[in-house]
Amino acid sequence: MTQGPSVPVPVIAARHDKIPSHEGAQRANNRHSTLGVFGRAERQRGSAVTPRSFDPSAMPTVTMVGGGQLARMTHQAAIALGQRLRVLAENPDDPAAQVSPDVVLGSHTDLTALRKAAVGSHALTFDHEHVPAEHLAALVAEGVNVQPPPEALIYAQDKLVMRTKLAELGLPVPAFAAVAEPGDAVRFGDANGWPMVLKAVRGGYDGRGVWMPESAAAATEIVTDQLARGVQLLAEAKVPLRRELSAMVARSPYGQAAAWPVVETVQRNGQCAVVIAPAPDLSDELATGAEALALNLAEGLGVVGAMAVELFETTDGRLLVNELAMRPHNSGHWGMDGARTGQFEQHLRAVLDYPLGDTTPLAPVTVMANILGAQQAPAMSIDERLHHLFARMPEAKVHLYGKGERPDRKIGHINVLGDDVAVVREKAERAAHWMSHAVWTDGWDPHD
């Protein structure tokens, strides 16, 4: 059993002002010398200017492995930057495959498909972390610019490796232990208290791959079943939880880093339902500590791109690291409308070694609410629901993923900006509930 310390984390500032040192800086310098200080082509009086057409082939191509909603929203950011996002998708109707003009159909577990998707790309990055490590090592050996690099990504792929590394670094984590047989879980629960937490070491999301047995008998049953299925397990102490937080940062290859405000994530049935940015009533000490922890982790692990550090805030005022995601993340969706630079654009900037963007919030409060599939899909179409939502709440920003409706599936999200946390949250949750169920929580009838 291992327990990471819970001492305060040293505070460092977000390094928005760090000057690029290689290709990103050279690109910026070249652009500056050509365009002048105001970004316009400098002209001498009376000189002729030869028009230059836009050449898409001169702009970088980024390959994203996975065709889900994260790739879809990264594609939107790539359009704004004049870049091309190639998607490795398993199906032509995957969310990103619906919108990207450059789709390679294939599995993330197929090295041949990965190689095909990587041809001609300036960087290869991820919609999810499930690509086999040996495939990534092969791509790197062949000269593919994999970002984040495999030696960093492993800490988001394997929870036991991550927990062990963070404990070695002296960072705060819950007590944990590897589980090789049922007795390991029983001994851990007896030592740390019941209920305890069992997690699949690899995979698992939105509550999947997590169990909370309340007794030795329940733990034995879960471990026996999961080990028989080939699932490697990790035991963790159940912490006295006040709430869950997320510290989102981005880092470029030469070490420039930027952080967004620490947010609160509201979980329901093990799934993120609401994100409040910034986290309300979070002390300055914990906010700066969480940001510093995330920035230090990104640097220490060699992360390139966006990274979310999921955190527990305990009832006695400590921060513990829960999980890492080295890609755009649900807890960062608020920034699409609520920050000067959102996570999808920032991720592209980072993996391409561009200088990073300003992460300043655009409003005192932004609340993101996920649109989840209802237990029974409403008879009203999504398009009609959208029409009624805009008629009643024109300030709501809606992002739909092109996914079919099924129970508890994330099919989109809504961002609402404002000044008062309670008011903004109520609006966002009301709008998301309407889009899920075609029912207004306050009883309002769109046909009255």
CSV table of C-alpha atoms in Angstrom, one decimal:
chain,number,residue,atom,x,y,z
A,1,MET,CA,0.0,0.0,0.0
A,2,THR,CA,1.3,3.4,-0.9
A,3,GLN,CA,0.1,6.8,0.4
A,4,GLY,CA,1.3,10.0,-1.2
A,5,PRO,CA,1.8,13.0,1.1
A,6,SER,CA,-0.8,15.7,1.2
A,7,VAL,CA,1.4,18.7,1.9
A,8,PRO,CA,0.8,22.0,0.2
A,9,VAL,CA,2.2,22.2,-3.3
A,10,PRO,CA,4.8,25.0,-4.1
A,11,VAL,CA,3.2,27.7,-6.1
A,12,ILE,CA,4.5,28.8,-9.5
A,13,ALA,CA,3.0,31.2,-12.0
A,14,ALA,CA,1.5,30.2,-15.3
A,15,ARG,CA,4.2,30.8,-17.8
A,16,HIS,CA,2.4,32.8,-20.5
A,17,ASP,CA,5.4,35.1,-21.0
A,18,LYS,CA,8.0,32.5,-21.7
A,19,ILE,CA,9.7,33.2,-25.0
A,20,PRO,CA,9.7,30.4,-27.6
A,21,SER,CA,13.1,29.2,-28.5
A,22,HIS,CA,12.9,27.1,-31.6
A,23,GLU,CA,10.6,26.6,-34.6
A,24,GLY,CA,7.6,28.3,-33.0
A,25,ALA,CA,9.7,31.4,-32.3
A,26,GLN,CA,11.3,31.3,-35.8
A,27,ARG,CA,7.9,31.2,-37.4
A,28,ALA,CA,6.8,34.1,-35.3
A,29,ASN,CA,9.9,36.1,-36.1
A,30,ASN,CA,9.7,35.4,-39.8
A,31,ARG,CA,6.0,36.4,-39.8
A,32,HIS,CA,6.8,39.6,-37.9
A,33,SER,CA,9.6,40.6,-40.3
A,34,THR,CA,7.3,40.1,-43.3
A,35,LEU,CA,4.1,41.6,-42.0
A,36,GLY,CA,5.4,44.4,-39.7
A,37,VAL,CA,4.3,45.3,-36.2
A,38,PHE,CA,0.6,45.6,-37.0
A,39,GLY,CA,0.4,42.3,-38.9
A,40,ARG,CA,-0.2,43.9,-42.3
A,41,ALA,CA,2.1,43.7,-45.3
A,42,GLU,CA,4.3,46.8,-45.2
A,43,ARG,CA,4.2,48.8,-48.4
A,44,GLN,CA,6.3,51.6,-49.7
A,45,ARG,CA,4.3,54.5,-51.2
A,46,GLY,CA,3.6,53.8,-54.9
A,47,SER,CA,4.9,50.2,-54.8
A,48,ALA,CA,2.9,47.4,-56.4
A,49,VAL,CA,1.8,44.4,-54.3
A,50,THR,CA,1.3,41.0,-55.9
A,51,PRO,CA,-1.7,39.2,-54.5
A,52,ARG,CA,-1.0,35.8,-53.1
A,53,SER,CA,-3.7,33.1,-53.0
A,54,PHE,CA,-4.1,30.9,-49.9
A,55,ASP,CA,-2.3,27.6,-50.3
A,56,PRO,CA,-3.8,25.0,-48.0
A,57,SER,CA,-0.9,22.7,-48.6
A,58,ALA,CA,1.4,25.2,-46.9
A,59,MET,CA,-0.5,24.8,-43.6
A,60,PRO,CA,0.2,22.0,-41.2
A,61,THR,CA,-1.8,18.8,-41.0
A,62,VAL,CA,-2.5,17.2,-37.6
A,63,THR,CA,-3.6,13.6,-37.3
A,64,MET,CA,-6.0,12.9,-34.3
A,65,VAL,CA,-6.4,9.2,-33.3
A,66,GLY,CA,-10.1,8.7,-32.6
A,67,GLY,CA,-13.2,10.0,-34.2
A,68,GLY,CA,-15.2,11.1,-31.1
A,69,GLN,CA,-16.5,14.5,-30.1
A,70,LEU,CA,-13.1,15.7,-28.9
A,71,ALA,CA,-11.7,15.2,-32.4
A,72,ARG,CA,-14.9,16.9,-33.9
A,73,MET,CA,-14.3,20.0,-31.7
A,74,THR,CA,-10.6,20.0,-32.5
A,75,HIS,CA,-11.5,20.0,-36.2
A,76,GLN,CA,-13.6,23.2,-35.6
A,77,ALA,CA,-10.5,24.8,-34.0
A,78,ALA,CA,-8.3,23.7,-36.9
A,79,ILE,CA,-10.6,25.4,-39.4
A,80,ALA,CA,-10.2,28.7,-37.6
A,81,LEU,CA,-6.4,28.3,-37.8
A,82,GLY,CA,-6.4,27.3,-41.4
A,83,GLN,CA,-5.0,23.9,-40.5
A,84,ARG,CA,-6.1,20.4,-41.6
A,85,LEU,CA,-7.2,17.8,-39.1
A,86,ARG,CA,-7.0,14.3,-40.3
A,87,VAL,CA,-9.0,11.8,-38.2
A,88,LEU,CA,-8.4,8.1,-37.7
A,89,ALA,CA,-12.0,6.9,-37.1
A,90,GLU,CA,-13.4,3.4,-36.8
A,91,ASN,CA,-16.7,4.3,-38.5
A,92,PRO,CA,-17.7,6.9,-41.1
A,93,ASP,CA,-20.5,8.2,-38.9
A,94,ASP,CA,-18.3,8.9,-35.9
A,95,PRO,CA,-18.7,12.5,-34.7
A,96,ALA,CA,-15.4,13.7,-36.2
A,97,ALA,CA,-15.7,11.6,-39.4
A,98,GLN,CA,-19.0,13.4,-40.2
A,99,VAL,CA,-17.2,16.8,-40.5
A,100,SER,CA,-13.6,16.3,-41.4
A,101,PRO,CA,-12.7,16.1,-45.1
A,102,ASP,CA,-9.7,13.9,-44.3
A,103,VAL,CA,-10.7,10.6,-42.7
A,104,VAL,CA,-8.8,7.4,-42.5
A,105,LEU,CA,-11.0,4.5,-41.5
A,106,GLY,CA,-9.4,2.0,-39.2
A,107,SER,CA,-8.8,1.0,-35.6
A,108,HIS,CA,-6.4,2.7,-33.1
A,109,THR,CA,-5.2,-0.9,-32.3
A,110,ASP,CA,-4.1,-1.4,-35.9
A,111,LEU,CA,-0.5,-0.3,-36.5
A,112,THR,CA,-1.0,-0.3,-40.3
A,113,ALA,CA,-4.0,2.1,-39.9
A,114,LEU,CA,-2.0,4.3,-37.6
A,115,ARG,CA,0.9,4.5,-40.1
A,116,LYS,CA,-1.5,5.4,-42.9
A,117,ALA,CA,-3.1,8.2,-40.8
A,118,ALA,CA,0.3,9.6,-39.9
A,119,VAL,CA,1.7,9.9,-43.4
A,120,GLY,CA,2.4,13.6,-44.2
A,121,SER,CA,1.2,14.8,-40.8
A,122,HIS,CA,3.2,17.4,-38.8
A,123,ALA,CA,2.0,15.9,-35.5
A,124,LEU,CA,-0.1,12.9,-34.4
A,125,THR,CA,-2.2,13.4,-31.3
A,126,PHE,CA,-5.2,11.8,-29.5
A,127,ASP,CA,-8.9,11.9,-29.0
A,128,HIS,CA,-8.4,9.2,-26.4
A,129,GLU,CA,-5.5,7.4,-24.6
A,130,HIS,CA,-6.2,3.8,-25.7
A,131,VAL,CA,-3.5,3.3,-28.4
A,132,PRO,CA,-1.2,0.4,-27.6
A,133,ALA,CA,2.1,1.7,-26.3
A,134,GLU,CA,4.1,-0.6,-28.6
A,135,HIS,CA,2.4,1.0,-31.6
A,136,LEU,CA,3.3,4.5,-30.5
A,137,ALA,CA,6.9,3.4,-29.9
A,138,ALA,CA,7.0,2.0,-33.5
A,139,LEU,CA,5.7,5.3,-34.9
A,140,VAL,CA,8.2,7.3,-33.0
A,141,ALA,CA,11.0,5.1,-34.2
A,142,GLU,CA,9.8,5.7,-37.8
A,143,GLY,CA,10.0,9.5,-37.3
A,144,VAL,CA,6.4,10.3,-36.5
A,145,ASN,CA,5.9,13.4,-34.2
A,146,VAL,CA,3.7,11.8,-31.6
A,147,GLN,CA,2.4,14.4,-29.1
A,148,PRO,CA,2.1,13.9,-26.2
A,149,PRO,CA,5.1,11.5,-26.4
A,150,PRO,CA,4.5,7.9,-25.4
A,151,GLU,CA,6.7,8.2,-22.3
A,152,ALA,CA,4.3,10.9,-21.0
A,153,LEU,CA,1.1,9.3,-22.2
A,154,ILE,CA,1.7,6.2,-20.3
A,155,TYR,CA,0.8,8.1,-17.1
A,156,ALA,CA,-2.7,8.7,-18.5
A,157,GLN,CA,-3.0,5.2,-19.9
A,158,ASP,CA,-2.1,3.2,-16.8
A,159,LYS,CA,-3.5,4.3,-13.4
A,160,LEU,CA,-1.1,2.1,-11.4
A,161,VAL,CA,1.9,3.5,-13.2
A,162,MET,CA,0.5,7.0,-12.7
A,163,ARG,CA,-0.2,6.5,-9.0
A,164,THR,CA,3.3,5.1,-8.4
A,165,LYS,CA,5.0,7.9,-10.2
A,166,LEU,CA,3.1,10.6,-8.4
A,167,ALA,CA,3.8,9.1,-5.1
A,168,GLU,CA,7.5,8.9,-6.0
A,169,LEU,CA,7.4,12.6,-6.9
A,170,GLY,CA,5.9,13.4,-3.4
A,171,LEU,CA,2.5,14.5,-4.9
A,172,PRO,CA,-0.7,14.0,-3.0
A,173,VAL,CA,-2.6,10.8,-4.0
A,174,PRO,CA,-5.1,8.6,-2.1
A,175,ALA,CA,-3.7,5.4,-0.5
A,176,PHE,CA,-3.5,2.7,-3.1
A,177,ALA,CA,-2.2,-0.8,-3.9
A,178,ALA,CA,-2.0,-3.2,-6.8
A,179,VAL,CA,-4.6,-6.0,-6.7
A,180,ALA,CA,-3.3,-9.4,-8.0
A,181,GLU,CA,-5.8,-11.6,-6.1
A,182,PRO,CA,-8.9,-11.1,-4.0
A,183,GLY,CA,-6.9,-11.2,-0.7
A,184,ASP,CA,-5.1,-8.0,-1.8
A,185,ALA,CA,-8.3,-6.1,-1.9
A,186,VAL,CA,-9.6,-7.5,1.3
A,187,ARG,CA,-6.4,-6.7,3.2
A,188,PHE,CA,-6.5,-3.2,1.7
A,189,GLY,CA,-10.1,-2.6,2.8
A,190,ASP,CA,-9.5,-3.9,6.3
A,191,ALA,CA,-6.5,-1.5,6.6
A,192,ASN,CA,-8.0,1.6,5.0
A,193,GLY,CA,-11.7,1.2,5.8
A,194,TRP,CA,-14.8,0.1,4.0
A,195,PRO,CA,-16.2,1.0,1.5
A,196,MET,CA,-13.1,1.1,-0.6
A,197,VAL,CA,-12.5,1.8,-4.3
A,198,LEU,CA,-11.5,-0.7,-7.0
A,199,LYS,CA,-10.5,0.6,-10.4
A,200,ALA,CA,-9.6,-0.9,-13.7
A,201,VAL,CA,-5.9,0.0,-14.3
A,202,ARG,CA,-6.5,0.7,-18.0
A,203,GLY,CA,-9.6,2.1,-19.7
A,204,GLY,CA,-12.7,3.1,-17.9
A,205,TYR,CA,-14.4,6.5,-18.1
A,206,ASP,CA,-17.6,8.1,-16.9
A,207,GLY,CA,-18.0,5.7,-14.0
A,208,ARG,CA,-17.1,2.6,-16.0
A,209,GLY,CA,-14.4,0.5,-14.6
A,210,VAL,CA,-14.9,1.7,-11.0
A,211,TRP,CA,-16.5,-0.2,-8.1
A,212,MET,CA,-17.0,0.6,-4.5
A,213,PRO,CA,-17.4,-2.6,-2.5
A,214,GLU,CA,-18.6,-2.2,1.1
A,215,SER,CA,-17.4,-5.5,2.4
A,216,ALA,CA,-14.8,-8.2,2.0
A,217,ALA,CA,-17.3,-10.5,0.4
A,218,ALA,CA,-18.3,-7.9,-2.2
A,219,ALA,CA,-14.7,-7.1,-3.0
A,220,THR,CA,-13.8,-10.7,-3.4
A,221,GLU,CA,-16.7,-11.2,-5.9
A,222,ILE,CA,-15.7,-8.1,-8.0
A,223,VAL,CA,-12.0,-9.0,-8.0
A,224,THR,CA,-12.6,-12.7,-8.9
A,225,ASP,CA,-14.9,-11.7,-11.8
A,226,GLN,CA,-12.7,-8.9,-13.2
A,227,LEU,CA,-9.5,-10.9,-13.0
A,228,ALA,CA,-11.2,-13.7,-14.9
A,229,ARG,CA,-12.0,-11.2,-17.6
A,230,GLY,CA,-8.4,-10.1,-17.8
A,231,VAL,CA,-8.9,-6.8,-16.1
A,232,GLN,CA,-6.0,-5.5,-14.0
A,233,LEU,CA,-7.2,-3.8,-10.8
A,234,LEU,CA,-6.0,-1.1,-8.4
A,235,ALA,CA,-7.3,-0.5,-4.9
A,236,GLU,CA,-7.8,3.0,-3.5
A,237,ALA,CA,-8.9,4.4,-0.2
A,238,LYS,CA,-12.3,6.2,-0.4
A,239,VAL,CA,-11.5,9.8,0.5
A,240,PRO,CA,-13.7,12.1,2.6
A,241,LEU,CA,-14.8,14.2,-0.4
A,242,ARG,CA,-16.0,17.8,-0.4
A,243,ARG,CA,-16.1,18.0,-4.2
A,244,GLU,CA,-14.1,17.3,-7.4
A,245,LEU,CA,-12.0,19.8,-9.2
A,246,SER,CA,-10.0,19.9,-12.4
A,247,ALA,CA,-6.9,21.9,-13.2
A,248,MET,CA,-6.5,22.2,-17.0
A,249,VAL,CA,-3.2,23.2,-18.5
A,250,ALA,CA,-1.3,23.1,-21.8
A,251,ARG,CA,2.4,22.8,-22.6
A,252,SER,CA,4.4,23.1,-25.8
A,253,PRO,CA,7.5,21.1,-26.7
A,254,TYR,CA,9.9,23.9,-25.7
A,255,GLY,CA,8.3,24.2,-22.3
A,256,GLN,CA,5.9,27.2,-22.5
A,257,ALA,CA,2.9,26.4,-20.4
A,258,ALA,CA,-0.5,28.1,-19.7
A,259,ALA,CA,-3.3,27.3,-17.2
A,260,TRP,CA,-7.0,27.9,-17.2
A,261,PRO,CA,-8.8,28.7,-13.9
A,262,VAL,CA,-9.4,25.7,-11.7
A,263,VAL,CA,-13.0,24.4,-12.1
A,264,GLU,CA,-15.5,22.4,-10.1
A,265,THR,CA,-16.8,19.3,-11.7
A,266,VAL,CA,-20.2,18.0,-10.6
A,267,GLN,CA,-20.5,14.2,-11.0
A,268,ARG,CA,-23.7,12.3,-11.2
A,269,ASN,CA,-23.7,8.5,-11.4
A,270,GLY,CA,-20.0,8.6,-11.9
A,271,GLN,CA,-20.2,10.9,-14.9
A,272,CYS,CA,-19.4,14.6,-15.2
A,273,ALA,CA,-22.7,16.5,-15.5
A,274,VAL,CA,-21.7,20.1,-14.8
A,275,VAL,CA,-18.5,22.2,-14.8
A,276,ILE,CA,-18.4,25.6,-13.0
A,277,ALA,CA,-15.6,27.9,-14.0
A,278,PRO,CA,-13.9,29.1,-11.9
A,279,ALA,CA,-14.6,26.8,-9.0
A,280,PRO,CA,-16.8,28.8,-6.5
A,281,ASP,CA,-15.6,29.4,-3.0
A,282,LEU,CA,-12.1,27.9,-3.6
A,283,SER,CA,-9.5,29.5,-1.5
A,284,ASP,CA,-6.6,31.3,-3.2
A,285,GLU,CA,-4.2,28.8,-1.5
A,286,LEU,CA,-5.9,25.8,-3.0
A,287,ALA,CA,-6.5,27.4,-6.4
A,288,THR,CA,-2.9,28.4,-6.8
A,289,GLY,CA,-1.7,25.1,-5.4
A,290,ALA,CA,-3.9,23.1,-7.9
A,291,GLU,CA,-2.6,25.2,-10.8
A,292,ALA,CA,1.0,24.9,-9.7
A,293,LEU,CA,0.6,21.1,-9.3
A,294,ALA,CA,-0.8,20.7,-12.8
A,295,LEU,CA,1.9,22.9,-14.3
A,296,ASN,CA,4.7,21.1,-12.5
A,297,LEU,CA,3.2,17.7,-13.5
A,298,ALA,CA,3.1,18.8,-17.2
A,299,GLU,CA,6.7,19.8,-17.1
A,300,GLY,CA,7.9,16.9,-15.0
A,301,LEU,CA,6.2,14.2,-17.1
A,302,GLY,CA,7.1,15.9,-20.4
A,303,VAL,CA,3.5,16.5,-21.5
A,304,VAL,CA,2.9,18.2,-24.9
A,305,GLY,CA,-0.7,19.4,-25.5
A,306,ALA,CA,-3.6,19.8,-23.2
A,307,MET,CA,-3.8,18.0,-19.9
A,308,ALA,CA,-6.5,17.8,-17.3
A,309,VAL,CA,-5.5,16.9,-13.7
A,310,GLU,CA,-8.7,15.6,-11.9
A,311,LEU,CA,-8.5,16.4,-8.2
A,312,PHE,CA,-10.3,15.6,-5.0
A,313,GLU,CA,-10.9,18.4,-2.5
A,314,THR,CA,-11.3,16.7,0.8
A,315,THR,CA,-13.5,17.8,3.7
A,316,ASP,CA,-10.4,18.8,5.7
A,317,GLY,CA,-9.1,21.1,2.9
A,318,ARG,CA,-6.5,19.0,1.1
A,319,LEU,CA,-6.0,18.3,-2.6
A,320,LEU,CA,-5.5,14.8,-3.9
A,321,VAL,CA,-4.8,13.8,-7.5
A,322,ASN,CA,-7.5,11.5,-8.9
A,323,GLU,CA,-6.6,11.0,-12.6
A,324,LEU,CA,-4.8,12.5,-15.6
A,325,ALA,CA,-6.0,13.1,-19.1
A,326,MET,CA,-3.4,14.1,-21.7
A,327,ARG,CA,-5.8,15.5,-24.3
A,328,PRO,CA,-8.7,17.9,-24.4
A,329,HIS,CA,-11.1,17.0,-21.6
A,330,ASN,CA,-14.8,17.5,-20.6
A,331,SER,CA,-13.8,19.8,-17.8
A,332,GLY,CA,-12.3,22.2,-20.4
A,333,HIS,CA,-15.4,22.5,-22.6
A,334,TRP,CA,-16.5,25.7,-20.9
A,335,GLY,CA,-13.5,27.5,-22.4
A,336,MET,CA,-14.9,27.2,-26.0
A,337,ASP,CA,-17.1,30.2,-25.2
A,338,GLY,CA,-15.8,31.3,-21.8
A,339,ALA,CA,-12.1,31.8,-22.3
A,340,ARG,CA,-10.0,33.9,-24.7
A,341,THR,CA,-8.3,30.7,-26.0
A,342,GLY,CA,-10.2,27.4,-25.6
A,343,GLN,CA,-8.6,24.0,-25.0
A,344,PHE,CA,-9.0,22.7,-28.6
A,345,GLU,CA,-7.2,25.6,-30.2
A,346,GLN,CA,-4.6,25.5,-27.4
A,347,HIS,CA,-4.0,21.8,-28.0
A,348,LEU,CA,-3.3,22.4,-31.7
A,349,ARG,CA,-1.0,25.3,-30.8
A,350,ALA,CA,0.9,23.1,-28.4
A,351,VAL,CA,1.4,20.0,-30.5
A,352,LEU,CA,2.5,22.2,-33.5
A,353,ASP,CA,4.9,24.2,-31.3
A,354,TYR,CA,3.1,27.5,-31.7
A,355,PRO,CA,3.2,30.1,-29.0
A,356,LEU,CA,0.3,29.4,-26.6
A,357,GLY,CA,-2.8,31.6,-26.4
A,358,ASP,CA,-4.2,33.7,-23.6
A,359,THR,CA,-6.5,31.7,-21.3
A,360,THR,CA,-8.2,34.7,-19.6
A,361,PRO,CA,-11.9,34.1,-18.8
A,362,LEU,CA,-14.4,36.2,-20.7
A,363,ALA,CA,-16.9,36.4,-17.9
A,364,PRO,CA,-16.9,36.1,-14.1
A,365,VAL,CA,-18.7,32.7,-14.4
A,366,THR,CA,-19.1,30.1,-17.1
A,367,VAL,CA,-21.1,27.0,-16.5
A,368,MET,CA,-21.0,24.0,-18.8
A,369,ALA,CA,-23.8,21.4,-18.6
A,370,ASN,CA,-23.6,18.1,-20.5
A,371,ILE,CA,-26.5,17.1,-22.6
A,372,LEU,CA,-27.1,13.4,-21.8
A,373,GLY,CA,-29.4,11.0,-23.5
A,374,ALA,CA,-32.7,10.4,-21.7
A,375,GLN,CA,-33.8,7.0,-20.6
A,376,GLN,CA,-36.4,7.3,-23.4
A,377,ALA,CA,-35.6,9.6,-26.2
A,378,PRO,CA,-38.3,12.3,-26.6
A,379,ALA,CA,-40.6,12.3,-29.6
A,380,MET,CA,-39.6,15.9,-30.4
A,381,SER,CA,-36.5,16.0,-32.7
A,382,ILE,CA,-33.3,17.5,-31.5
A,383,ASP,CA,-33.7,20.2,-34.2
A,384,GLU,CA,-37.0,21.3,-32.8
A,385,ARG,CA,-35.7,21.2,-29.2
A,386,LEU,CA,-32.9,23.5,-30.4
A,387,HIS,CA,-35.4,25.9,-32.0
A,388,HIS,CA,-37.3,26.2,-28.7
A,389,LEU,CA,-34.2,26.6,-26.6
A,390,PHE,CA,-32.9,29.5,-28.7
A,391,ALA,CA,-36.3,31.1,-28.6
A,392,ARG,CA,-36.3,31.1,-24.8
A,393,MET,CA,-32.6,31.3,-24.0
A,394,PRO,CA,-30.7,33.1,-26.9
A,395,GLU,CA,-27.7,33.5,-24.6
A,396,ALA,CA,-27.1,29.7,-24.4
A,397,LYS,CA,-24.2,28.4,-26.5
A,398,VAL,CA,-24.9,24.9,-27.8
A,399,HIS,CA,-22.4,22.3,-29.0
A,400,LEU,CA,-23.9,19.1,-30.4
A,401,TYR,CA,-21.7,16.1,-31.3
A,402,GLY,CA,-23.6,14.4,-34.1
A,403,LYS,CA,-24.3,11.3,-31.9
A,404,GLY,CA,-27.5,9.3,-31.6
A,405,GLU,CA,-29.5,9.4,-28.4
A,406,ARG,CA,-29.2,6.6,-25.9
A,407,PRO,CA,-29.5,6.6,-22.1
A,408,ASP,CA,-26.7,8.7,-20.3
A,409,ARG,CA,-24.7,9.1,-23.5
A,410,LYS,CA,-23.0,12.5,-23.9
A,411,ILE,CA,-24.6,14.0,-27.0
A,412,GLY,CA,-23.6,17.6,-26.6
A,413,HIS,CA,-23.0,20.4,-24.0
A,414,ILE,CA,-24.2,23.9,-23.3
A,415,ASN,CA,-22.2,26.9,-22.1
A,416,VAL,CA,-23.8,29.8,-20.3
A,417,LEU,CA,-21.8,32.9,-19.2
A,418,GLY,CA,-22.8,35.5,-16.6
A,419,ASP,CA,-22.0,37.1,-13.2
A,420,ASP,CA,-23.8,35.0,-10.6
A,421,VAL,CA,-22.9,31.4,-10.1
A,422,ALA,CA,-26.4,30.2,-9.0
A,423,VAL,CA,-28.2,32.0,-11.8
A,424,VAL,CA,-25.8,30.9,-14.5
A,425,ARG,CA,-25.8,27.3,-13.3
A,426,GLU,CA,-29.6,27.1,-13.2
A,427,LYS,CA,-29.8,28.4,-16.7
A,428,ALA,CA,-27.2,25.9,-18.0
A,429,GLU,CA,-28.7,22.9,-16.3
A,430,ARG,CA,-32.3,23.9,-17.3
A,431,ALA,CA,-31.2,24.2,-21.0
A,432,ALA,CA,-29.3,20.9,-20.9
A,433,HIS,CA,-32.3,19.2,-19.3
A,434,TRP,CA,-34.6,20.6,-22.0
A,435,MET,CA,-32.3,19.3,-24.8
A,436,SER,CA,-32.2,15.9,-23.1
A,437,HIS,CA,-35.9,15.4,-22.2
A,438,ALA,CA,-37.9,18.1,-24.1
A,439,VAL,CA,-39.2,19.2,-20.8
A,440,TRP,CA,-38.6,22.5,-19.0
A,441,THR,CA,-37.8,22.0,-15.3
A,442,ASP,CA,-39.8,25.0,-14.4
A,443,GLY,CA,-42.9,23.7,-16.2
A,444,TRP,CA,-42.8,26.2,-19.0
A,445,ASP,CA,-44.7,25.1,-22.1
A,446,PRO,CA,-43.2,26.2,-25.4
A,447,HIS,CA,-46.6,25.9,-27.1
A,448,ASP,CA,-48.4,28.3,-24.7
